Amino acid sequence: MKRIVTVLLALLLLLPVIPARAAGSEITVYNWGQYISDGSDGYLDVIAAFEAETGIHVNYLTYDSNESLYTKLKTGGSTYDVIIPSDYMIGRLIEEDMLLELDFDNIPNYQYVDEAFRNTAYDPENRYSVPYTWGTVGLIYNTKYVDEADTGSWDLLWNSKYAGKILMFDNSRDAFAIAESLLGYSLNTTDEAALRQCAQKLVEQKPIL
């Protein structure tokens, strides 16, 4: 299978280095939906600005989960210059030899990346990825409709009092992370019994979503 060229590289990180060597060319980027502004929200149209600055045309495609990304890559027929998976998926792609190593001579801004985001467990030698963004998963609720007494735990998402008014992550990694946290397991557990228990907890939640 053809290996995919580079991962987790923000378009703006490319700005200082591409014009000199690739003006007038084209790159294909595969990213999460709604992660880069197209200007419709009143902010900068990032891709248009990049194209104007560099002369490089961007084919920008999106996906809705790491698993969708993986399936697309695994089935073949498509290649990308930049893909932006999450941490655990980068590790899987490295293990399956689906990525090419980065040329850091072309990424001078890497020197500004905080040490906390280098030498990660999924890419310990910093050979295949650079950080693009990071975030956390949390609870958001409307204080007009949710009782404060119910908000001290992830259990809120299983509270039948709010049936039909709960929105849950539609991807396995985040959904399992919430169930694991609620049940007291590590977010990275590989224990099959624990994972089965978490899966059952998520099944129990489904009727009230």
PDB file of C-alpha atoms in Angstrom:
ATOM      1  CA  MET A   1       0.000   0.000   0.000  1.00  0.00           C
ATOM      2  CA  LYS A   2       1.242   3.498  -0.793  1.00  0.00           C
ATOM      3  CA  ARG A   3       2.335   5.401   2.243  1.00  0.00           C
ATOM      4  CA  ILE A   4       0.740   8.719   3.036  1.00  0.00           C
ATOM      5  CA  VAL A   5       2.900  11.825   2.979  1.00  0.00           C
ATOM      6  CA  THR A   6       3.114  13.620   6.347  1.00  0.00           C
ATOM      7  CA  VAL A   7       0.685  14.064   9.215  1.00  0.00           C
ATOM      8  CA  LEU A   8      -0.638  16.680  11.551  1.00  0.00           C
ATOM      9  CA  LEU A   9       0.852  19.731   9.851  1.00  0.00           C
ATOM     10  CA  ALA A  10      -1.034  23.011  10.110  1.00  0.00           C
ATOM     11  CA  LEU A  11      -1.332  24.921   6.856  1.00  0.00           C
ATOM     12  CA  LEU A  12      -0.029  28.098   8.439  1.00  0.00           C
ATOM     13  CA  LEU A  13       3.067  26.240   9.580  1.00  0.00           C
ATOM     14  CA  LEU A  14       3.866  25.676   5.920  1.00  0.00           C
ATOM     15  CA  LEU A  15       3.652  29.332   4.932  1.00  0.00           C
ATOM     16  CA  PRO A  16       7.316  30.279   5.412  1.00  0.00           C
ATOM     17  CA  VAL A  17       8.740  27.341   3.509  1.00  0.00           C
ATOM     18  CA  ILE A  18       6.552  26.337   0.585  1.00  0.00           C
ATOM     19  CA  PRO A  19       6.601  29.450  -1.647  1.00  0.00           C
ATOM     20  CA  ALA A  20      10.309  29.178  -2.437  1.00  0.00           C
ATOM     21  CA  ARG A  21      10.163  25.624  -3.611  1.00  0.00           C
ATOM     22  CA  ALA A  22       6.627  24.834  -4.654  1.00  0.00           C
ATOM     23  CA  ALA A  23       4.938  27.979  -5.984  1.00  0.00           C
ATOM     24  CA  GLY A  24       2.159  27.148  -8.395  1.00  0.00           C
ATOM     25  CA  SER A  25       1.810  23.554  -7.230  1.00  0.00           C
ATOM     26  CA  GLU A  26      -1.027  21.809  -5.445  1.00  0.00           C
ATOM     27  CA  ILE A  27      -1.488  20.051  -2.113  1.00  0.00           C
ATOM     28  CA  THR A  28      -4.274  17.842  -0.823  1.00  0.00           C
ATOM     29  CA  VAL A  29      -5.267  18.188   2.824  1.00  0.00           C
ATOM     30  CA  TYR A  30      -7.522  15.803   4.762  1.00  0.00           C
ATOM     31  CA  ASN A  31      -8.798  17.291   8.022  1.00  0.00           C
ATOM     32  CA  TRP A  32     -11.659  17.186  10.496  1.00  0.00           C
ATOM     33  CA  GLY A  33     -14.721  19.129   9.394  1.00  0.00           C
ATOM     34  CA  GLN A  34     -15.082  22.705  10.679  1.00  0.00           C
ATOM     35  CA  TYR A  35     -11.507  22.875  11.974  1.00  0.00           C
ATOM     36  CA  ILE A  36     -10.300  25.574   9.581  1.00  0.00           C
ATOM     37  CA  SER A  37     -12.342  28.707   8.932  1.00  0.00           C
ATOM     38  CA  ASP A  38     -13.609  29.320   5.403  1.00  0.00           C
ATOM     39  CA  GLY A  39     -14.472  32.927   6.228  1.00  0.00           C
ATOM     40  CA  SER A  40     -18.220  32.350   6.516  1.00  0.00           C
ATOM     41  CA  ASP A  41     -18.022  32.905  10.278  1.00  0.00           C
ATOM     42  CA  GLY A  42     -16.532  36.367   9.891  1.00  0.00           C
ATOM     43  CA  TYR A  43     -12.982  35.201  10.518  1.00  0.00           C
ATOM     44  CA  LEU A  44     -10.098  34.709   8.113  1.00  0.00           C
ATOM     45  CA  ASP A  45     -10.598  32.369   5.168  1.00  0.00           C
ATOM     46  CA  VAL A  46      -7.466  30.394   5.987  1.00  0.00           C
ATOM     47  CA  ILE A  47      -7.212  28.402   2.775  1.00  0.00           C
ATOM     48  CA  ALA A  48      -7.801  31.427   0.540  1.00  0.00           C
ATOM     49  CA  ALA A  49      -5.156  33.355   2.471  1.00  0.00           C
ATOM     50  CA  PHE A  50      -2.711  30.469   2.141  1.00  0.00           C
ATOM     51  CA  GLU A  51      -3.326  30.197  -1.598  1.00  0.00           C
ATOM     52  CA  ALA A  52      -2.879  33.953  -2.062  1.00  0.00           C
ATOM     53  CA  GLU A  53       0.351  33.941  -0.057  1.00  0.00           C
ATOM     54  CA  THR A  54       1.924  30.914  -1.716  1.00  0.00           C
ATOM     55  CA  GLY A  55       0.330  30.423  -5.128  1.00  0.00           C
ATOM     56  CA  ILE A  56      -0.393  26.839  -4.103  1.00  0.00           C
ATOM     57  CA  HIS A  57      -3.856  25.418  -4.715  1.00  0.00           C
ATOM     58  CA  VAL A  58      -5.332  23.483  -1.789  1.00  0.00           C
ATOM     59  CA  ASN A  59      -7.644  20.518  -2.298  1.00  0.00           C
ATOM     60  CA  TYR A  60      -9.298  20.519   1.113  1.00  0.00           C
ATOM     61  CA  LEU A  61     -11.260  17.418   2.138  1.00  0.00           C
ATOM     62  CA  THR A  62     -12.844  16.594   5.497  1.00  0.00           C
ATOM     63  CA  TYR A  63     -13.864  13.577   7.570  1.00  0.00           C
ATOM     64  CA  ASP A  64     -15.921  13.083  10.733  1.00  0.00           C
ATOM     65  CA  SER A  65     -13.881  10.563  12.731  1.00  0.00           C
ATOM     66  CA  ASN A  66     -10.449   8.966  12.953  1.00  0.00           C
ATOM     67  CA  GLU A  67     -12.008   5.686  11.933  1.00  0.00           C
ATOM     68  CA  SER A  68     -13.434   7.234   8.749  1.00  0.00           C
ATOM     69  CA  LEU A  69      -9.982   8.588   7.973  1.00  0.00           C
ATOM     70  CA  TYR A  70      -8.365   5.212   8.588  1.00  0.00           C
ATOM     71  CA  THR A  71     -10.864   3.365   6.395  1.00  0.00           C
ATOM     72  CA  LYS A  72     -10.318   5.828   3.564  1.00  0.00           C
ATOM     73  CA  LEU A  73      -6.554   5.407   3.749  1.00  0.00           C
ATOM     74  CA  LYS A  74      -6.643   1.644   4.200  1.00  0.00           C
ATOM     75  CA  THR A  75      -8.868   0.961   1.209  1.00  0.00           C
ATOM     76  CA  GLY A  76      -6.423   2.794  -1.034  1.00  0.00           C
ATOM     77  CA  GLY A  77      -7.091   4.833  -4.133  1.00  0.00           C
ATOM     78  CA  SER A  78      -6.441   8.144  -2.376  1.00  0.00           C
ATOM     79  CA  THR A  79      -3.260   9.906  -1.311  1.00  0.00           C
ATOM     80  CA  TYR A  80      -2.863  13.087   0.699  1.00  0.00           C
ATOM     81  CA  ASP A  81      -0.053  15.511   1.387  1.00  0.00           C
ATOM     82  CA  VAL A  82      -1.321  16.444   4.840  1.00  0.00           C
ATOM     83  CA  ILE A  83      -3.601  14.487   7.157  1.00  0.00           C
ATOM     84  CA  ILE A  84      -4.638  15.501  10.663  1.00  0.00           C
ATOM     85  CA  PRO A  85      -5.582  12.490  12.809  1.00  0.00           C
ATOM     86  CA  SER A  86      -5.681  12.346  16.595  1.00  0.00           C
ATOM     87  CA  ASP A  87      -2.878  10.989  18.755  1.00  0.00           C
ATOM     88  CA  TYR A  88      -3.831   7.317  18.950  1.00  0.00           C
ATOM     89  CA  MET A  89      -4.531   7.118  15.221  1.00  0.00           C
ATOM     90  CA  ILE A  90      -1.096   8.529  14.411  1.00  0.00           C
ATOM     91  CA  GLY A  91       0.404   5.675  16.402  1.00  0.00           C
ATOM     92  CA  ARG A  92      -1.647   3.140  14.480  1.00  0.00           C
ATOM     93  CA  LEU A  93      -0.690   4.602  11.111  1.00  0.00           C
ATOM     94  CA  ILE A  94       2.975   4.539  12.099  1.00  0.00           C
ATOM     95  CA  GLU A  95       2.726   0.903  13.193  1.00  0.00           C
ATOM     96  CA  GLU A  96       1.143  -0.038   9.869  1.00  0.00           C
ATOM     97  CA  ASP A  97       3.827   1.798   7.871  1.00  0.00           C
ATOM     98  CA  MET A  98       1.312   4.163   6.280  1.00  0.00           C
ATOM     99  CA  LEU A  99       3.232   7.404   6.827  1.00  0.00           C
ATOM    100  CA  LEU A 100       6.384   8.970   5.456  1.00  0.00           C
ATOM    101  CA  GLU A 101       8.855  10.723   7.715  1.00  0.00           C
ATOM    102  CA  LEU A 102       8.780  14.507   7.858  1.00  0.00           C
ATOM    103  CA  ASP A 103      11.613  16.646   6.503  1.00  0.00           C
ATOM    104  CA  PHE A 104      12.131  19.128   9.318  1.00  0.00           C
ATOM    105  CA  ASP A 105      14.364  21.289   7.127  1.00  0.00           C
ATOM    106  CA  ASN A 106      11.060  22.348   5.555  1.00  0.00           C
ATOM    107  CA  ILE A 107       9.399  23.083   8.901  1.00  0.00           C
ATOM    108  CA  PRO A 108      11.488  25.855  10.482  1.00  0.00           C
ATOM    109  CA  ASN A 109       8.692  26.895  12.844  1.00  0.00           C
ATOM    110  CA  TYR A 110       8.978  23.566  14.613  1.00  0.00           C
ATOM    111  CA  GLN A 111      11.561  25.212  16.843  1.00  0.00           C
ATOM    112  CA  TYR A 112       8.711  27.087  18.516  1.00  0.00           C
ATOM    113  CA  VAL A 113       6.761  23.963  19.469  1.00  0.00           C
ATOM    114  CA  ASP A 114       6.621  23.555  23.243  1.00  0.00           C
ATOM    115  CA  GLU A 115       8.594  20.626  24.638  1.00  0.00           C
ATOM    116  CA  ALA A 116       5.401  19.327  26.251  1.00  0.00           C
ATOM    117  CA  PHE A 117       4.160  18.381  22.787  1.00  0.00           C
ATOM    118  CA  ARG A 118       7.330  16.661  21.586  1.00  0.00           C
ATOM    119  CA  ASN A 119       8.478  13.063  22.086  1.00  0.00           C
ATOM    120  CA  THR A 120       4.926  11.843  22.457  1.00  0.00           C
ATOM    121  CA  ALA A 121       4.051   8.248  23.244  1.00  0.00           C
ATOM    122  CA  TYR A 122       2.637   7.724  19.751  1.00  0.00           C
ATOM    123  CA  ASP A 123       5.638   9.317  17.956  1.00  0.00           C
ATOM    124  CA  PRO A 124       8.484   9.281  20.507  1.00  0.00           C
ATOM    125  CA  GLU A 125      11.212  10.246  18.041  1.00  0.00           C
ATOM    126  CA  ASN A 126       9.201  13.066  16.414  1.00  0.00           C
ATOM    127  CA  ARG A 127       9.655  11.505  13.004  1.00  0.00           C
ATOM    128  CA  TYR A 128       6.140  11.537  11.597  1.00  0.00           C
ATOM    129  CA  SER A 129       4.095  14.285  13.224  1.00  0.00           C
ATOM    130  CA  VAL A 130       4.038  17.811  14.566  1.00  0.00           C
ATOM    131  CA  PRO A 131       1.273  19.222  16.793  1.00  0.00           C
ATOM    132  CA  TYR A 132      -1.597  21.084  15.191  1.00  0.00           C
ATOM    133  CA  THR A 133      -3.970  21.630  18.086  1.00  0.00           C
ATOM    134  CA  TRP A 134      -5.063  20.026  21.329  1.00  0.00           C
ATOM    135  CA  GLY A 135      -8.119  20.113  23.524  1.00  0.00           C
ATOM    136  CA  THR A 136     -10.116  18.404  26.228  1.00  0.00           C
ATOM    137  CA  VAL A 137     -13.524  16.789  26.528  1.00  0.00           C
ATOM    138  CA  GLY A 138     -15.957  18.306  29.004  1.00  0.00           C
ATOM    139  CA  LEU A 139     -19.584  18.840  29.932  1.00  0.00           C
ATOM    140  CA  ILE A 140     -21.563  21.835  28.732  1.00  0.00           C
ATOM    141  CA  TYR A 141     -25.032  22.419  30.112  1.00  0.00           C
ATOM    142  CA  ASN A 142     -27.671  25.139  30.193  1.00  0.00           C
ATOM    143  CA  THR A 143     -28.157  26.357  33.750  1.00  0.00           C
ATOM    144  CA  LYS A 144     -31.746  27.312  32.935  1.00  0.00           C
ATOM    145  CA  TYR A 145     -32.715  23.689  32.391  1.00  0.00           C
ATOM    146  CA  VAL A 146     -30.201  21.550  34.291  1.00  0.00           C
ATOM    147  CA  ASP A 147     -30.220  21.291  38.069  1.00  0.00           C
ATOM    148  CA  GLU A 148     -26.855  22.223  39.537  1.00  0.00           C
ATOM    149  CA  ALA A 149     -27.031  19.228  41.867  1.00  0.00           C
ATOM    150  CA  ASP A 150     -26.911  16.912  38.838  1.00  0.00           C
ATOM    151  CA  THR A 151     -23.741  18.364  37.323  1.00  0.00           C
ATOM    152  CA  GLY A 152     -20.948  16.981  39.487  1.00  0.00           C
ATOM    153  CA  SER A 153     -20.284  13.860  37.437  1.00  0.00           C
ATOM    154  CA  TRP A 154     -20.287  12.386  33.952  1.00  0.00           C
ATOM    155  CA  ASP A 155     -23.352  10.557  35.222  1.00  0.00           C
ATOM    156  CA  LEU A 156     -25.313  13.607  34.084  1.00  0.00           C
ATOM    157  CA  LEU A 157     -25.154  12.158  30.575  1.00  0.00           C
ATOM    158  CA  TRP A 158     -27.028   9.083  31.800  1.00  0.00           C
ATOM    159  CA  ASN A 159     -29.673  10.979  33.777  1.00  0.00           C
ATOM    160  CA  SER A 160     -33.088  10.031  32.401  1.00  0.00           C
ATOM    161  CA  LYS A 161     -34.483  13.326  33.725  1.00  0.00           C
ATOM    162  CA  TYR A 162     -32.963  14.926  30.623  1.00  0.00           C
ATOM    163  CA  ALA A 163     -33.970  12.233  28.137  1.00  0.00           C
ATOM    164  CA  GLY A 164     -34.120  13.506  24.588  1.00  0.00           C
ATOM    165  CA  LYS A 165     -32.087  16.590  25.468  1.00  0.00           C
ATOM    166  CA  ILE A 166     -28.622  15.053  25.712  1.00  0.00           C
ATOM    167  CA  LEU A 167     -26.050  15.315  22.923  1.00  0.00           C
ATOM    168  CA  MET A 168     -23.233  12.769  23.008  1.00  0.00           C
ATOM    169  CA  PHE A 169     -19.999  12.530  21.008  1.00  0.00           C
ATOM    170  CA  ASP A 170     -20.494  10.460  17.873  1.00  0.00           C
ATOM    171  CA  ASN A 171     -17.020   8.943  17.825  1.00  0.00           C
ATOM    172  CA  SER A 172     -15.743   5.914  19.670  1.00  0.00           C
ATOM    173  CA  ARG A 173     -12.633   7.444  21.251  1.00  0.00           C
ATOM    174  CA  ASP A 174     -14.401  10.295  23.057  1.00  0.00           C
ATOM    175  CA  ALA A 175     -17.479   8.245  23.926  1.00  0.00           C
ATOM    176  CA  PHE A 176     -15.381   5.483  25.481  1.00  0.00           C
ATOM    177  CA  ALA A 177     -13.217   8.047  27.283  1.00  0.00           C
ATOM    178  CA  ILE A 178     -16.311   9.438  28.998  1.00  0.00           C
ATOM    179  CA  ALA A 179     -17.533   5.977  29.987  1.00  0.00           C
ATOM    180  CA  GLU A 180     -14.058   5.014  31.212  1.00  0.00           C
ATOM    181  CA  SER A 181     -13.828   8.145  33.322  1.00  0.00           C
ATOM    182  CA  LEU A 182     -17.269   7.551  34.797  1.00  0.00           C
ATOM    183  CA  LEU A 183     -16.430   3.952  35.698  1.00  0.00           C
ATOM    184  CA  GLY A 184     -13.002   4.796  37.090  1.00  0.00           C
ATOM    185  CA  TYR A 185     -10.830   3.264  34.360  1.00  0.00           C
ATOM    186  CA  SER A 186      -7.800   4.693  32.616  1.00  0.00           C
ATOM    187  CA  LEU A 187      -8.691   6.473  29.394  1.00  0.00           C
ATOM    188  CA  ASN A 188      -6.107   4.264  27.703  1.00  0.00           C
ATOM    189  CA  THR A 189      -7.105   0.949  29.219  1.00  0.00           C
ATOM    190  CA  THR A 190      -6.694  -2.134  27.046  1.00  0.00           C
ATOM    191  CA  ASP A 191      -8.392  -4.454  29.525  1.00  0.00           C
ATOM    192  CA  GLU A 192     -11.098  -6.257  27.565  1.00  0.00           C
ATOM    193  CA  ALA A 193     -13.406  -6.700  30.539  1.00  0.00           C
ATOM    194  CA  ALA A 194     -13.223  -2.975  31.276  1.00  0.00           C
ATOM    195  CA  LEU A 195     -13.895  -2.108  27.650  1.00  0.00           C
ATOM    196  CA  ARG A 196     -16.898  -4.429  27.553  1.00  0.00           C
ATOM    197  CA  GLN A 197     -18.263  -2.760  30.674  1.00  0.00           C
ATOM    198  CA  CYS A 198     -17.789   0.655  29.089  1.00  0.00           C
ATOM    199  CA  ALA A 199     -19.492  -0.501  25.907  1.00  0.00           C
ATOM    200  CA  GLN A 200     -22.450  -1.740  27.926  1.00  0.00           C
ATOM    201  CA  LYS A 201     -22.618   1.605  29.731  1.00  0.00           C
ATOM    202  CA  LEU A 202     -22.824   3.391  26.392  1.00  0.00           C
ATOM    203  CA  VAL A 203     -25.547   1.018  25.199  1.00  0.00           C
ATOM    204  CA  GLU A 204     -27.540   1.855  28.331  1.00  0.00           C
ATOM    205  CA  GLN A 205     -27.244   5.537  27.497  1.00  0.00           C
ATOM    206  CA  LYS A 206     -28.552   5.267  23.944  1.00  0.00           C
ATOM    207  CA  PRO A 207     -32.331   5.350  24.692  1.00  0.00           C
ATOM    208  CA  ILE A 208     -32.133   8.781  26.361  1.00  0.00           C
ATOM    209  CA  LEU A 209     -30.042  10.529  23.705  1.00  0.00           C
TER     210      LEU A 209
END
